[in-house]
Coordinates of C-alpha atoms in Angstrom, one line a residue:
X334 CA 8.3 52.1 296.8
X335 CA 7.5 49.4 299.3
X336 CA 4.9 47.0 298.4
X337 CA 2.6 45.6 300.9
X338 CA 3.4 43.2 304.3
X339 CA 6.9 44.1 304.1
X340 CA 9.0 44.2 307.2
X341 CA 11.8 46.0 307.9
X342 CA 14.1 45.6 311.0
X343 CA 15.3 48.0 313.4
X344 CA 18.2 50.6 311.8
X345 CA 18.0 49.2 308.4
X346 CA 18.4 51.9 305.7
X347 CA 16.4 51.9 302.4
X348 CA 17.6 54.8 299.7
X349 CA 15.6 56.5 296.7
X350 CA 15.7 54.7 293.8
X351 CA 14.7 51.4 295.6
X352 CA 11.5 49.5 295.2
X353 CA 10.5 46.5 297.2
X354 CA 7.7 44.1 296.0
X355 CA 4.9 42.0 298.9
X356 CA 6.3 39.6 301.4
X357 CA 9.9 40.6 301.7
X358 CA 11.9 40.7 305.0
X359 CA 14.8 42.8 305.5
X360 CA 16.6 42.2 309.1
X361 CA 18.6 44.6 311.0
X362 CA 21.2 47.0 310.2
X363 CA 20.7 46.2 306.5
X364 CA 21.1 49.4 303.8
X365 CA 19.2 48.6 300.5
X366 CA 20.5 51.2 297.1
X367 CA 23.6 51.4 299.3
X368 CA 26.2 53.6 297.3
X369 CA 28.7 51.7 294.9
X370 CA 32.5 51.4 294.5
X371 CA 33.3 52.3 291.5
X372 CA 36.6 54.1 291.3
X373 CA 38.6 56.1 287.7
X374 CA 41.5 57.9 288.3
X375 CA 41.6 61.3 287.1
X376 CA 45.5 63.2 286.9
X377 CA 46.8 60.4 289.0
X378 CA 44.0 60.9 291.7
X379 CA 41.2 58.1 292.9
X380 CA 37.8 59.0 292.3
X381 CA 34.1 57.6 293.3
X382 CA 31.9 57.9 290.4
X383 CA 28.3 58.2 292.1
X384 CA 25.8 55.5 291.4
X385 CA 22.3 56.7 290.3
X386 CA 20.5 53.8 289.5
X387 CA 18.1 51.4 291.9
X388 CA 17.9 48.1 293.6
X389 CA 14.4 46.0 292.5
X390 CA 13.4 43.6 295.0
X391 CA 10.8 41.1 293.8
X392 CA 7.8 39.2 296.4
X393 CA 8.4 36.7 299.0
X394 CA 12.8 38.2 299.7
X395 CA 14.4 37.6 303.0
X396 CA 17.6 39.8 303.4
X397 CA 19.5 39.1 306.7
X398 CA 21.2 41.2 309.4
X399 CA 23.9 43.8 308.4
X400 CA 23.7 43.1 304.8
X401 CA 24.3 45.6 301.9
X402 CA 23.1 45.7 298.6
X403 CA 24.3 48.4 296.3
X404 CA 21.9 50.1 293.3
X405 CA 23.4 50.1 289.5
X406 CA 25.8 52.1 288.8
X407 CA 23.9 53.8 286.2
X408 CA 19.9 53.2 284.8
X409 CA 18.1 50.1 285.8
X410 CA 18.9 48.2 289.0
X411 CA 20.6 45.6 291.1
X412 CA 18.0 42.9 291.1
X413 CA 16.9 40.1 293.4
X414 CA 14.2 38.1 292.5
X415 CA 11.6 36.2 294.1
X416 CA 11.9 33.6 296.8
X417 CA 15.4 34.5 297.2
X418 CA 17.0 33.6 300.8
X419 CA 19.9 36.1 301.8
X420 CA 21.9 35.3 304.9
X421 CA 23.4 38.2 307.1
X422 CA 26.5 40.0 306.6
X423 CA 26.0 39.7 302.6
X424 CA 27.9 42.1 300.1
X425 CA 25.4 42.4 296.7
X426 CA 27.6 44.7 294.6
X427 CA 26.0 47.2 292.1
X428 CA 24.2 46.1 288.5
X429 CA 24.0 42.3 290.0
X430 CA 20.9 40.2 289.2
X431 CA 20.0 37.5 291.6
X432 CA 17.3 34.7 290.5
X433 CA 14.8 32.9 291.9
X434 CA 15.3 30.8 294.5
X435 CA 18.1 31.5 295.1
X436 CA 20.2 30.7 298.8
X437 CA 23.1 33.1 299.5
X438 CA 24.4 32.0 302.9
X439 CA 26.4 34.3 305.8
X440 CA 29.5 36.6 304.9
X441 CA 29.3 36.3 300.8
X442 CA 30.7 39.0 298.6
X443 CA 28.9 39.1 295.5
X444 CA 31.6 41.5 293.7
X445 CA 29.7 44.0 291.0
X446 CA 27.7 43.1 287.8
X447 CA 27.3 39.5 289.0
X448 CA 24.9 37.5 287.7
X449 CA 23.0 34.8 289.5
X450 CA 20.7 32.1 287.9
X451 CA 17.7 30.5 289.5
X452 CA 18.2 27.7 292.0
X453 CA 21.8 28.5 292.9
X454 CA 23.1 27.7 296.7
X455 CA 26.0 29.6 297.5
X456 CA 28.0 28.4 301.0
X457 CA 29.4 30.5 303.8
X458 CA 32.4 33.1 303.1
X459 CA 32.5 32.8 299.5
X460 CA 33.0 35.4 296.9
X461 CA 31.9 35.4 293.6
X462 CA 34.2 38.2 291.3
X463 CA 33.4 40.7 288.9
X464 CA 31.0 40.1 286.2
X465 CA 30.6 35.9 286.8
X466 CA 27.6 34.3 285.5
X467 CA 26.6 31.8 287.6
X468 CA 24.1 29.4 285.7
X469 CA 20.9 27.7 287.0
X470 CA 21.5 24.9 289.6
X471 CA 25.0 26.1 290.2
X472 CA 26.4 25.2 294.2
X473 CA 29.2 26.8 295.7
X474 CA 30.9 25.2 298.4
X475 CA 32.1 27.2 301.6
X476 CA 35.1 30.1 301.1
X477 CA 35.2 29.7 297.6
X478 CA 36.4 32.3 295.5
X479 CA 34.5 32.2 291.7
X480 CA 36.8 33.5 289.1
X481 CA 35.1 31.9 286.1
X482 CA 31.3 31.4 284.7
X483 CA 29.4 28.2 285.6
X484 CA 27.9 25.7 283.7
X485 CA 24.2 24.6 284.6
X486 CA 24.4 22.5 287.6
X487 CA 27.8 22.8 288.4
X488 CA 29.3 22.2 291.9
X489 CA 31.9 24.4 292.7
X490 CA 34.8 24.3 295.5
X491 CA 38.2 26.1 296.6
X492 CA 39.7 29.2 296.0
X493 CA 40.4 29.8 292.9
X494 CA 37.1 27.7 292.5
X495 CA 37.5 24.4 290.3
X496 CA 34.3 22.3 289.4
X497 CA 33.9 19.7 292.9
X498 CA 35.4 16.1 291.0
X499 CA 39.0 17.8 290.3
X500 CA 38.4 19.8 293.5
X501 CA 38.4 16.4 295.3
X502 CA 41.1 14.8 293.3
X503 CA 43.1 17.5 293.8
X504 CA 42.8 17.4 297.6
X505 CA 43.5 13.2 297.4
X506 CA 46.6 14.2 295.6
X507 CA 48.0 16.4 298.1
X508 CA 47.4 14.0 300.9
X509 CA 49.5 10.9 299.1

């Protein structure tokens, strides 16, 4: 389903199961209810359990150029929510749910079943891992890598990411 003054751009994909509320941009070479990655082994062997579920994209969405954003991996769907701001070359991994207002910025990998409160900012070239809960009001600084859950308004920086005052510290130490 696509809902009304939606624009898509030129060789974006968008597969069954996905429906895309009014007002929402999607740029170039951009696949929405892209398959999963979810791999069992069976006697010893990899295998990619198929995804079946849907991506839900609420009213006034931008997605960028060359993103991806992957449906559940079973019922329901990857969510992004309204007035949410996607940069290009994003990752949104299967069963995530991305809030309002939200500001993902270029080359992000959000890994699967992420969850993403309202008013988060994420920075360049960061990574946020399996199954993190980021709270309202949470900002991640630039090629960080989120290992942990957020508190509300939390300000987040380096890889593994550390809340920004022991961040800093931590870099003042290692220049004495």
């Amino acid at each position: 389903k696509i809902g009304k003054n939606v624009i898509i751009g030129a060789n974006s994909v968008i597969c069954s199961g996905s429906e895309i509320s009014d007002n929402v941009i999607i740029g170039c070479n951009t696949v929405i209810g892209a398959e999963g990655f979810q791999i069992i082994f069976y006697n010893g062997i990899p295998q990619v359990i198929r995804h079946v579920g849907g991506v839900y994209i609420e009213n006034n969405v931008f997605i960028g150029d060359s993103c991806s954003i992957h449906r559940s991996l079973f019922e329901g769907y990857t969510i992004i929510k309204e007035n949410t701001k996607i940069n290009s070359q994003v990752h949104v991994g299967h069963n995530c749910i991305i809030g309002k207002n939200t500001v993902i910025t270029a080359n992000c990998v959000l890994m699967g079943s992420v969850e993403v409160g309202n008013n988060v900012w994420i920075a360049p070239s960061s990574t946020i891992s399996n199954k993190v809960k980021l709270s309202d009001d949470t900002f991640v600084g630039s090629s960080s890598l989120v290992t942990r859950n957020s508190r509300k308004g939390q300000k987040l920086m380096g890889s593994p990411a550390l809340d920004f005052k022991k961040y800093a510290r931590l870099i003042i130490q290692q220049k004495k």
